[in-house]
Tab-separated table of C-alpha atoms and ligand atoms in Angstrom:
chain	number	residue	atom	x	y	z
A	1	MET	CA	151.796	37.304	33.631
A	2	PRO	CA	151.010	34.238	31.542
A	3	ILE	CA	149.673	31.194	33.384
A	4	GLU	CA	152.681	29.500	34.968
A	5	THR	CA	150.998	26.100	35.162
A	6	THR	CA	151.397	23.627	32.318
A	7	ALA	CA	148.914	20.901	31.547
A	8	SER	CA	150.385	17.733	30.105
A	9	VAL	CA	149.047	14.304	29.274
A	10	VAL	CA	150.556	11.131	30.727
A	11	ALA	CA	149.639	7.621	29.618
A	12	GLU	CA	149.466	6.100	33.086
A	13	VAL	CA	149.353	7.161	36.701
A	14	PRO	CA	152.877	6.824	38.122
A	15	ASP	CA	153.086	4.658	41.274
A	16	ASP	CA	155.040	7.279	43.159
A	17	ALA	CA	152.824	10.331	42.580
A	18	ASP	CA	152.976	12.498	45.722
A	19	LEU	CA	149.801	14.235	44.891
A	20	LEU	CA	147.094	12.374	43.061
A	21	ALA	CA	143.581	13.503	42.160
A	22	VAL	CA	140.869	10.911	41.565
A	23	PRO	CA	137.320	11.691	40.398
A	24	TYR	CA	134.157	10.330	41.989
A	25	THR	CA	130.416	10.799	41.540
A	26	SER	CA	127.474	10.717	43.934
A	27	ASP	CA	127.639	6.919	44.215
A	28	LEU	CA	131.007	7.514	45.923
A	29	ALA	CA	132.731	5.011	43.660
A	30	PRO	CA	135.877	6.575	42.271
A	31	ALA	CA	137.380	5.757	38.907
A	32	GLN	CA	138.918	2.275	39.033
A	33	VAL	CA	142.013	3.261	37.076
A	34	VAL	CA	144.301	3.175	40.061
A	35	GLU	CA	144.856	0.640	42.829
A	36	LEU	CA	144.568	2.759	45.964
A	37	HIS	CA	144.527	0.162	48.775
A	38	LEU	CA	142.024	2.357	50.564
A	39	PRO	CA	138.446	1.765	51.683
A	40	VAL	CA	137.460	4.607	49.386
A	41	GLY	CA	133.684	4.329	49.670
A	42	ASP	CA	133.879	4.271	53.477
A	43	LEU	CA	136.281	7.200	53.547
A	44	LEU	CA	134.100	9.319	51.306
A	45	SER	CA	130.968	8.609	53.333
A	46	HIS	CA	132.917	9.252	56.524
A	47	TYR	CA	133.630	12.744	55.233
A	48	GLU	CA	129.994	13.061	54.167
A	49	ALA	CA	130.995	13.500	50.548
A	50	LYS	CA	128.130	13.913	48.120
A	51	GLY	CA	129.934	13.854	44.808
A	52	GLU	CA	129.155	17.470	44.007
A	53	ALA	CA	131.395	19.359	41.618
A	54	GLY	CA	133.896	21.432	43.551
A	55	GLU	CA	133.933	19.038	46.519
A	56	ILE	CA	137.378	17.697	47.464
A	57	VAL	CA	138.214	15.041	50.039
A	58	GLU	CA	141.886	14.895	50.913
A	59	VAL	CA	143.340	11.642	52.243
A	60	PRO	CA	146.944	11.088	53.374
A	61	VAL	CA	148.419	7.812	52.106
A	62	PRO	CA	151.682	6.001	52.847
A	63	ARG	CA	154.013	5.999	49.852
A	64	ALA	CA	155.655	2.812	48.643
A	65	GLY	CA	159.105	4.356	49.013
A	66	GLY	CA	158.349	5.841	52.444
A	67	GLY	CA	156.798	9.152	53.440
A	68	VAL	CA	153.249	10.343	53.057
A	69	GLY	CA	151.520	11.256	49.858
A	70	ARG	CA	148.035	12.570	49.374
A	71	VAL	CA	145.054	11.601	47.320
A	72	LEU	CA	142.540	14.308	46.493
A	73	PHE	CA	139.204	12.778	45.657
A	74	TYR	CA	137.286	15.274	43.606
A	75	GLY	CA	133.575	15.313	42.973
A	76	VAL	CA	132.438	15.714	39.380
A	77	GLY	CA	128.709	16.248	39.954
A	78	ASP	CA	126.678	15.351	36.883
A	79	GLY	CA	129.829	15.213	34.758
A	80	SER	CA	128.631	18.077	32.542
A	81	PRO	CA	131.208	20.530	31.152
A	82	ARG	CA	129.949	23.076	33.663
A	83	ALA	CA	130.472	20.678	36.576
A	84	LEU	CA	133.892	19.673	35.284
A	85	ARG	CA	134.927	23.314	35.095
A	86	LYS	CA	133.953	23.753	38.699
A	87	ALA	CA	135.870	20.616	39.685
A	88	GLY	CA	138.971	21.616	37.719
A	89	ALA	CA	139.068	25.097	39.190
A	90	ALA	CA	138.593	23.806	42.747
A	91	LEU	CA	141.426	21.297	42.346
A	92	ALA	CA	143.861	23.826	40.930
A	93	ARG	CA	143.081	26.200	43.786
A	94	ARG	CA	143.630	23.444	46.360
A	95	VAL	CA	147.129	22.599	45.098
A	96	LYS	CA	148.546	26.135	44.891
A	97	GLY	CA	152.166	26.140	46.010
A	98	LYS	CA	152.680	22.476	45.007
A	99	ASP	CA	154.858	21.079	42.245
A	100	THR	CA	152.976	18.401	40.300
A	101	LEU	CA	149.412	17.219	40.553
A	102	THR	CA	148.727	13.962	38.790
A	103	VAL	CA	145.087	13.816	37.805
A	104	VAL	CA	143.086	10.786	36.867
A	105	ALA	CA	141.090	12.537	34.153
A	106	PRO	CA	137.337	12.757	34.621
A	107	GLY	CA	135.064	11.222	32.023
A	108	GLY	CA	133.497	13.773	29.674
A	109	ASP	CA	134.868	17.107	28.471
A	110	VAL	CA	138.437	17.023	29.735
A	111	GLY	CA	139.158	20.215	27.788
A	112	ALA	CA	136.670	22.162	29.901
A	113	PHE	CA	138.191	20.618	33.028
A	114	ALA	CA	141.785	21.494	32.084
A	115	GLU	CA	140.881	24.974	30.864
A	116	ALA	CA	139.191	25.804	34.157
A	117	ALA	CA	142.106	24.411	36.168
A	118	LEU	CA	144.512	26.583	34.182
A	119	LEU	CA	142.347	29.690	34.522
A	120	ALA	CA	142.055	29.145	38.267
A	121	SER	CA	145.869	29.153	38.335
A	122	TYR	CA	146.035	32.655	36.846
A	123	SER	CA	146.999	35.623	38.929
A	124	PHE	CA	148.196	39.112	38.164
A	125	LYS	CA	150.790	40.347	40.578
A	126	ILE	CA	153.276	43.119	40.567
A	127	GLY	CA	155.719	41.850	43.204
A	128	ASN	CA	155.764	38.527	45.024
A	129	ALA	CA	152.448	38.410	46.831
A	130	GLY	CA	150.634	35.118	47.371
A	131	LYS	CA	151.267	31.469	46.596
A	132	LYS	CA	152.574	30.282	43.255
A	133	PRO	CA	150.181	28.140	41.248
A	134	VAL	CA	150.893	24.412	40.865
A	135	ARG	CA	153.716	23.932	38.359
A	136	GLU	CA	152.259	21.044	36.446
A	137	LEU	CA	148.978	19.258	35.948
A	138	ALA	CA	149.688	15.788	34.595
A	139	LEU	CA	146.444	14.439	33.208
A	140	ALA	CA	146.421	10.666	33.018
A	141	GLY	CA	144.450	9.177	30.190
A	142	ALA	CA	143.265	12.497	28.793
A	143	ASP	CA	142.776	13.407	25.149
A	144	GLU	CA	145.938	15.184	24.023
A	145	GLY	CA	144.208	17.447	21.506
A	146	ALA	CA	141.611	18.641	23.991
A	147	VAL	CA	144.255	19.487	26.580
A	148	GLN	CA	146.383	21.267	23.992
A	149	ARG	CA	143.443	23.384	22.930
A	150	ALA	CA	142.534	24.123	26.550
A	151	GLN	CA	146.056	25.374	27.097
A	152	ILE	CA	145.938	27.700	24.083
A	153	VAL	CA	142.533	29.077	25.071
A	154	ALA	CA	143.504	29.574	28.725
A	155	GLN	CA	146.712	31.345	27.701
A	156	ALA	CA	144.671	33.631	25.461
A	157	VAL	CA	142.328	34.479	28.336
A	158	ALA	CA	145.382	35.132	30.510
A	159	LEU	CA	146.830	37.485	27.903
A	160	ALA	CA	143.569	39.446	27.758
A	161	ARG	CA	143.556	39.633	31.570
A	162	ASP	CA	147.180	40.734	31.699
A	163	LEU	CA	146.642	43.532	29.200
A	164	ALA	CA	143.568	44.769	31.039
A	165	ASN	CA	145.150	44.445	34.496
A	166	THR	CA	148.216	46.443	33.490
A	167	PRO	CA	148.093	49.888	35.123
A	168	SER	CA	147.285	52.798	32.854
A	169	SER	CA	150.544	54.470	33.856
A	170	VAL	CA	152.134	51.736	31.743
A	171	LYS	CA	149.605	51.051	29.022
A	172	ASN	CA	148.624	53.769	26.621
A	173	PRO	CA	147.383	53.438	23.040
A	174	ALA	CA	150.927	53.184	21.612
A	175	TRP	CA	151.782	50.469	24.169
A	176	LEU	CA	148.695	48.544	23.153
A	177	ALA	CA	149.782	48.743	19.507
A	178	GLU	CA	153.175	47.295	20.476
A	179	ARG	CA	151.497	44.409	22.287
A	180	ALA	CA	149.375	43.741	19.199
A	181	ALA	CA	152.506	43.676	17.050
A	182	GLU	CA	153.992	41.006	19.334
A	183	SER	CA	151.392	38.583	17.996
A	184	GLY	CA	153.607	38.084	14.959
A	185	LEU	CA	150.563	38.666	12.736
A	186	PRO	CA	150.476	41.509	10.209
A	187	VAL	CA	149.578	44.716	12.044
A	188	ARG	CA	148.705	48.154	10.719
A	189	VAL	CA	148.655	51.107	13.107
A	190	TRP	CA	147.225	54.567	12.488
A	191	ASP	CA	148.850	57.274	14.611
A	192	GLU	CA	147.039	60.466	15.506
A	193	GLU	CA	148.067	62.284	12.359
A	194	GLN	CA	146.949	59.442	10.106
A	195	LEU	CA	143.701	59.090	12.033
A	196	GLN	CA	143.034	62.759	11.474
A	197	ALA	CA	143.952	62.561	7.802
A	198	ASP	CA	141.743	59.520	7.184
A	199	GLY	CA	138.730	61.028	8.932
A	200	PHE	CA	138.560	58.997	12.153
A	201	GLY	CA	136.999	61.935	13.988
A	202	GLY	CA	135.635	59.925	16.920
A	203	ILE	CA	138.937	58.331	17.920
A	204	VAL	CA	140.752	61.643	17.521
A	205	ALA	CA	138.149	63.549	19.586
A	206	VAL	CA	138.236	61.081	22.470
A	207	GLY	CA	142.043	61.018	22.490
A	208	ARG	CA	142.462	64.786	22.339
A	209	GLY	CA	142.509	65.341	26.097
A	210	SER	CA	145.375	62.942	26.739
A	211	ALA	CA	149.135	63.388	26.642
A	212	SER	CA	149.220	59.898	25.067
A	213	PRO	CA	147.747	60.127	21.565
A	214	PRO	CA	145.215	57.625	20.198
A	215	ARG	CA	145.797	54.748	17.786
A	216	LEU	CA	143.724	52.526	15.559
A	217	ILE	CA	145.234	49.051	15.466
A	218	GLN	CA	144.422	46.504	12.771
A	219	ILE	CA	145.566	42.870	13.096
A	220	SER	CA	144.997	40.286	10.374
A	221	TYR	CA	144.778	36.539	10.560
A	222	THR	CA	144.616	34.651	7.285
A	223	PRO	CA	144.389	30.856	7.456
A	224	SER	CA	146.784	28.817	5.379
A	225	GLU	CA	143.920	27.064	3.575
A	226	PRO	CA	141.874	29.458	1.443
A	227	VAL	CA	138.435	30.259	2.929
A	228	ASP	CA	135.530	32.461	2.002
A	229	ARG	CA	134.359	33.642	5.439
A	230	HIS	CA	135.789	36.942	6.697
A	231	VAL	CA	134.943	38.196	10.173
A	232	VAL	CA	135.868	41.567	11.647
A	233	LEU	CA	136.233	41.904	15.415
A	234	VAL	CA	136.185	45.422	16.834
A	235	GLY	CA	137.390	46.092	20.384
A	236	LYS	CA	136.991	49.130	22.598
A	237	GLY	CA	140.492	50.141	23.610
A	238	ILE	CA	140.105	52.963	26.121
A	239	THR	CA	143.344	52.576	28.091
A	240	PHE	CA	141.884	54.713	30.863
A	241	ASP	CA	138.433	56.212	31.139
A	242	SER	CA	138.383	59.184	33.478
A	243	GLY	CA	135.162	60.317	31.816
A	244	GLY	CA	136.965	63.272	30.211
A	245	LEU	CA	135.473	66.664	31.057
A	246	SER	CA	132.316	64.780	32.094
A	247	LEU	CA	134.594	63.526	34.859
A	248	LYS	CA	133.770	60.364	36.791
A	249	PRO	CA	133.763	60.339	40.593
A	250	THR	CA	136.797	58.487	42.060
A	251	ASP	CA	134.884	55.352	43.016
A	252	ASN	CA	133.713	54.846	39.449
A	253	MET	CA	137.025	55.900	37.951
A	254	LYS	CA	139.325	53.570	39.836
A	255	THR	CA	138.159	50.488	37.895
A	256	GLN	CA	138.585	52.099	34.496
A	257	LYS	CA	142.027	50.849	33.611
A	258	THR	CA	140.134	47.810	32.307
A	259	ASP	CA	138.155	49.897	29.825
A	260	MET	CA	140.265	48.407	27.025
A	261	ALA	CA	139.143	44.882	27.956
A	262	GLY	CA	137.326	44.517	24.620
A	263	GLY	CA	140.466	45.505	22.723
A	264	ALA	CA	142.507	43.103	24.841
A	265	VAL	CA	140.097	40.307	23.935
A	266	VAL	CA	140.503	41.074	20.230
A	267	ILE	CA	144.310	40.958	20.473
A	268	ALA	CA	144.213	37.705	22.461
A	269	VAL	CA	141.709	36.059	20.117
A	270	LEU	CA	143.715	36.930	16.996
A	271	ARG	CA	146.826	35.441	18.547
A	272	ALA	CA	145.059	32.259	19.563
A	273	LEU	CA	143.441	31.826	16.141
A	274	ALA	CA	146.877	31.563	14.640
A	275	ARG	CA	147.948	28.993	17.252
A	276	LEU	CA	144.766	26.976	16.726
A	277	GLY	CA	145.056	27.171	12.945
A	278	ALA	CA	141.445	28.333	12.713
A	279	PRO	CA	139.818	28.042	9.281
A	280	VAL	CA	138.409	31.567	9.058
A	281	ARG	CA	139.853	34.893	8.015
A	282	VAL	CA	139.645	37.428	10.835
A	283	THR	CA	140.560	41.089	10.991
A	284	GLY	CA	140.819	42.696	14.413
A	285	LEU	CA	140.388	46.423	14.944
A	286	ILE	CA	141.244	48.019	18.275
A	287	ALA	CA	140.112	51.616	18.678
A	288	ALA	CA	142.557	52.865	21.302
A	289	ALA	CA	142.492	56.175	23.148
A	290	GLU	CA	142.854	57.541	26.653
A	291	ASN	CA	139.830	59.547	27.800
A	292	MET	CA	141.221	62.411	29.864
A	293	PRO	CA	140.157	65.932	30.848
A	294	SER	CA	142.527	68.756	29.929
A	295	GLY	CA	142.742	72.045	28.086
A	296	THR	CA	142.758	70.157	24.801
A	297	ALA	CA	139.948	67.742	25.652
A	298	GLN	CA	136.677	67.637	23.743
A	299	ARG	CA	133.775	69.424	25.442
A	300	PRO	CA	130.182	68.464	26.049
A	301	SER	CA	128.342	70.135	23.097
A	302	ASP	CA	131.201	69.665	20.608
A	303	VAL	CA	130.216	68.187	17.256
A	304	ILE	CA	132.505	65.597	15.706
A	305	LYS	CA	132.597	63.963	12.294
A	306	HIS	CA	133.010	60.190	12.169
A	307	TYR	CA	134.642	58.000	9.556
A	308	GLY	CA	132.278	58.073	6.600
A	309	GLY	CA	131.033	61.595	7.360
A	310	ARG	CA	128.270	61.210	9.900
A	311	THR	CA	128.187	63.954	12.556
A	312	VAL	CA	127.629	63.466	16.273
A	313	GLU	CA	126.909	65.939	19.031
A	314	VAL	CA	128.897	64.951	22.103
A	315	LEU	CA	126.590	65.629	25.017
A	316	ASN	CA	128.596	63.565	27.486
A	317	THR	CA	132.315	62.948	27.071
A	318	ASP	CA	132.007	59.877	29.307
A	319	ALA	CA	130.046	58.102	26.570
A	320	GLU	CA	133.352	57.803	24.701
A	321	GLY	CA	133.379	54.098	23.876
A	322	ARG	CA	130.665	54.435	21.252
A	323	LEU	CA	132.569	57.328	19.659
A	324	VAL	CA	135.731	55.323	19.045
A	325	LEU	CA	133.790	52.202	18.053
A	326	ALA	CA	131.658	54.137	15.560
A	327	ASP	CA	134.743	55.015	13.520
A	328	ALA	CA	136.032	51.450	13.530
A	329	LEU	CA	132.614	49.985	12.630
A	330	ALA	CA	132.148	52.437	9.764
A	331	TYR	CA	135.641	51.666	8.497
A	332	ALA	CA	135.048	47.904	8.692
A	333	ASP	CA	131.809	48.231	6.749
A	334	SER	CA	133.100	50.489	4.002
A	335	VAL	CA	136.625	49.128	3.535
A	336	LEU	CA	137.038	45.575	4.866
A	337	ASP	CA	134.020	43.885	3.237
A	338	PRO	CA	133.365	41.382	6.057
A	339	ASP	CA	130.668	38.700	6.199
A	340	ALA	CA	130.024	39.552	9.836
A	341	VAL	CA	131.178	42.168	12.331
A	342	VAL	CA	131.271	41.649	16.089
A	343	ASP	CA	132.282	44.399	18.459
A	344	ILE	CA	133.141	43.895	22.098
A	345	ALA	CA	133.222	46.694	24.638
A	346	THR	CA	132.966	47.611	28.304
A	347	LEU	CA	130.335	50.025	27.122
A	348	THR	CA	127.758	50.828	29.784
A	349	GLY	CA	127.343	50.606	33.534
A	350	ALA	CA	123.666	50.018	32.751
A	351	ILE	CA	124.284	46.482	31.477
A	352	SER	CA	125.505	45.334	34.874
A	353	VAL	CA	122.190	46.533	36.306
A	354	ALA	CA	120.364	44.409	33.731
A	355	LEU	CA	122.496	41.243	33.620
A	356	GLY	CA	124.863	41.472	36.560
A	357	ARG	CA	128.406	40.165	36.716
A	358	ASN	CA	128.106	36.649	35.323
A	359	VAL	CA	126.375	37.016	31.992
A	360	GLY	CA	127.365	39.278	29.106
A	361	ALA	CA	125.005	41.018	26.691
A	362	VAL	CA	124.758	40.348	22.994
A	363	TYR	CA	122.819	42.639	20.670
A	364	ALA	CA	122.518	41.642	17.059
A	365	SER	CA	121.010	42.785	13.796
A	366	ASP	CA	120.883	39.179	12.648
A	367	ASP	CA	119.081	36.255	14.318
A	368	VAL	CA	121.439	33.588	13.010
A	369	LEU	CA	124.506	35.429	14.277
A	370	ALA	CA	122.832	36.065	17.637
A	371	LYS	CA	122.025	32.389	18.066
A	372	GLN	CA	125.521	31.299	17.079
A	373	LEU	CA	127.018	33.600	19.684
A	374	VAL	CA	124.597	32.610	22.441
A	375	ASP	CA	125.275	28.919	21.704
A	376	ALA	CA	129.040	29.474	21.631
A	377	GLY	CA	128.712	31.320	24.930
A	378	GLN	CA	126.907	28.407	26.507
A	379	ALA	CA	129.483	25.914	25.253
A	380	SER	CA	132.504	28.000	26.232
A	381	ASP	CA	131.259	29.242	29.630
A	382	ASP	CA	131.389	32.921	28.566
A	383	ARG	CA	127.632	33.089	28.850
A	384	LEU	CA	125.690	35.617	26.780
A	385	TRP	CA	122.099	36.773	26.919
A	386	ARG	CA	120.502	38.355	23.873
A	387	MET	CA	119.238	41.875	24.499
A	388	PRO	CA	116.722	43.683	22.275
A	389	LEU	CA	117.377	46.614	19.955
A	390	ILE	CA	114.115	48.362	20.863
A	391	GLU	CA	113.147	50.581	17.920
A	392	ASP	CA	110.948	52.854	20.056
A	393	TYR	CA	114.096	54.121	21.743
A	394	THR	CA	115.880	55.381	18.617
A	395	PRO	CA	114.568	58.967	19.135
A	396	ALA	CA	116.690	59.033	22.299
A	397	LEU	CA	119.699	59.777	20.116
A	398	GLU	CA	118.239	62.657	18.104
A	399	SER	CA	120.247	65.862	18.049
A	400	SER	CA	119.111	69.314	16.973
A	401	VAL	CA	122.516	70.195	15.521
A	402	ALA	CA	124.050	66.926	14.281
A	403	ASP	CA	122.982	63.612	12.721
A	404	LEU	CA	122.997	61.976	16.150
A	405	ALA	CA	123.698	62.703	19.801
A	406	ASN	CA	126.024	60.380	21.715
A	407	VAL	CA	123.651	60.152	24.701
A	408	GLU	CA	120.038	60.887	25.386
A	409	ALA	CA	119.646	64.551	26.308
A	410	GLY	CA	116.872	63.959	28.819
A	411	SER	CA	115.654	60.854	30.615
A	412	ARG	CA	112.523	59.914	28.724
A	413	PHE	CA	113.827	56.604	27.352
A	414	GLY	CA	116.512	55.403	29.723
A	415	ALA	CA	117.783	51.905	28.826
A	416	GLY	CA	121.417	52.997	28.693
A	417	SER	CA	122.879	49.794	27.294
A	418	ILE	CA	120.179	49.500	24.613
A	419	THR	CA	120.508	53.093	23.435
A	420	ALA	CA	124.292	52.651	23.280
A	421	ALA	CA	123.761	49.582	21.062
A	422	LEU	CA	121.322	51.544	18.880
A	423	PHE	CA	123.983	54.217	18.473
A	424	LEU	CA	126.541	51.647	17.298
A	425	ARG	CA	124.052	50.094	14.889
A	426	GLU	CA	123.983	53.352	12.956
A	427	PHE	CA	127.610	52.787	11.996
A	428	ALA	CA	127.661	49.032	11.420
A	429	GLY	CA	126.068	49.145	7.965
A	430	ARG	CA	123.781	46.405	6.681
A	431	ARG	CA	126.016	43.432	7.318
A	432	PRO	CA	125.301	40.903	10.055
A	433	TRP	CA	126.540	42.716	13.155
A	434	ALA	CA	126.637	41.880	16.834
A	435	HIS	CA	127.668	43.931	19.810
A	436	LEU	CA	128.853	42.453	23.104
A	437	ASP	CA	128.483	44.770	26.095
A	438	ILE	CA	130.901	43.320	28.646
A	439	ALA	CA	130.924	46.161	31.191
A	440	GLY	CA	129.308	43.890	33.797
A	441	VAL	CA	131.461	40.815	33.186
A	442	GLY	CA	134.779	42.407	32.239
A	443	ARG	CA	135.920	42.645	35.850
A	444	SER	CA	135.566	40.354	38.812
A	445	THR	CA	135.371	41.425	42.442
A	446	VAL	CA	136.155	37.895	43.632
A	447	ASP	CA	139.042	35.439	43.414
A	448	GLU	CA	136.951	32.330	42.963
A	449	GLY	CA	136.502	29.425	40.544
A	450	THR	CA	138.004	30.341	37.183
A	451	LEU	CA	138.021	34.044	38.061
A	452	SER	CA	140.658	36.144	39.733
A	453	LYS	CA	140.118	39.660	41.042
A	454	GLY	CA	140.302	42.253	38.274
A	455	ALA	CA	140.066	41.611	34.548
A	456	THR	CA	138.280	38.408	33.494
A	457	GLY	CA	139.190	38.121	29.820
A	458	PHE	CA	135.476	37.588	29.157
A	459	GLY	CA	134.877	37.250	25.441
A	460	VAL	CA	138.007	35.321	24.509
A	461	ARG	CA	136.412	31.923	25.018
A	462	VAL	CA	133.084	32.684	23.357
A	463	LEU	CA	134.710	34.293	20.321
A	464	LEU	CA	137.226	31.473	19.910
A	465	GLU	CA	134.443	28.927	20.243
A	466	TRP	CA	132.351	30.763	17.668
A	467	LEU	CA	135.220	31.248	15.217
A	468	THR	CA	136.523	27.688	15.404
A	469	ARG	CA	133.201	25.848	15.253
A	470	SER	CA	132.534	24.411	11.818
B	1	BES	N1	133.638	52.628	30.484
B	1	BES	C1	132.349	53.083	30.862
B	1	BES	C2	131.392	51.948	31.177
B	1	BES	C3	131.711	51.146	32.402
B	1	BES	C4	131.160	51.463	33.624
B	1	BES	C5	132.537	50.042	32.313
B	1	BES	C6	131.444	50.688	34.740
B	1	BES	C7	132.832	49.287	33.424
B	1	BES	C8	132.279	49.593	34.634
B	1	BES	C9	131.731	53.901	29.741
B	1	BES	O1	132.617	54.608	28.950
B	1	BES	C10	130.850	54.910	30.383
B	1	BES	O2	131.359	55.765	31.049
B	1	BES	N2	129.553	54.786	30.175
B	1	BES	C11	128.615	55.679	30.747
B	1	BES	C12	127.645	56.091	29.662
B	1	BES	C13	126.772	57.232	30.053
B	1	BES	C14	127.601	58.497	30.158
B	1	BES	C15	125.701	57.391	29.012
B	1	BES	C16	127.906	54.947	31.876
B	1	BES	O3	127.667	53.762	31.769
B	1	BES	O4	127.635	55.591	32.893
B	2	MN	MN1	133.091	56.492	29.792
B	3	ZN	ZN1	134.499	53.827	28.828
């Protein structure tokens, strides 16, 4: 469900606010914007406050009109965007179930603060479990534009989370195409027959085992002002990854409804670009299929032909993401004429061994593009670490019967996330290309800070930051 909390800007702090949040730093001197009639410094030292981000000291106060209100003093640490995100998320979590929180805005990046507060208010529930998030965050003295943008970005992250959290009994490739069409942007959808006819052999092969046929979804955003930059975003849209005939064990399978997280990010980003009025032309491609075992499923040892004619020996049907992405990448390169291509995919379990659950991987054929994405990741809090495309490992994907194999036959090279990236590179052409492996960061096991359990929407913020920076 979309975030139910709204963030608004108010000019002044109302005298009768029931619930008021006031920032303070390590000197325990809170912002002087409001007359509190409290020995604030003494109170904060009494509670041994240190001013760290995420720290909250709650003080009951008599209201002018009778009754008791509360002031939440919130620490802002060093005031950096990172600290403000932590503070914003902690505050929003503290006021769950309440109506309005009036916030004396912190100095610094109020957008980061508001965005984190909104993300911390997200939850995905089927039924009525848990507390409702705070209805409204009224930010006193905040920059209107920054808060507006934070709201659009947070709603985009929430959309990506919602799509990925939706059970696979509900979402199949056709459902995903309908959700893409709801963006109001021009959408083109290839059904199974058209995919077959146009030579998208990878998407067709992966989708063959399922009762729900595959789709390729194309969404276009064209800014109102003419521009020369054209970016293609490609998302992995596996609406459920059972592994196919190379079946996953239950424990690994039960998280795989979020295997379309990359595709969800692409849909959410395209939608937000339109709302932000971004000055760049972007085409989104979502390669959607359900990877299931059945009598019609592809087999280990099958050879498939990708868009553009390259052949691949499928040695493991559970390495399906690269098969659907290969088609979309080859199509983008030969038909869409982009200036840069970025794909995003929950591609390999191996990347969570390398980088864990907090930092995503970026591989790139181009140093400038890599740096832009790493910088945008740092600024947006979707942190990325650049991984190497190690040339020595390219023989891992040699096949004796086809142009390439989809996985390494033996275990000489290892490096599962790197070899997957090397596979994709074969299809990306010579244009600047980057690949985000978000298998480690696409899901959260904790309900904490800006994260809620399940899909994270990782990728929305970094891509929006990258695409809207001048
Ligand atoms: N969707 C999985 C990757 C994944 C694993 C995402 C765990 C999220 C959490 C992908 O399709 C996959 O199965 N990859 C295999 C590749 C292997 C067969 C070469 C993997 O990582 O084990
Ligand atoms: Mn798989
Ligand atoms: Zn997968």
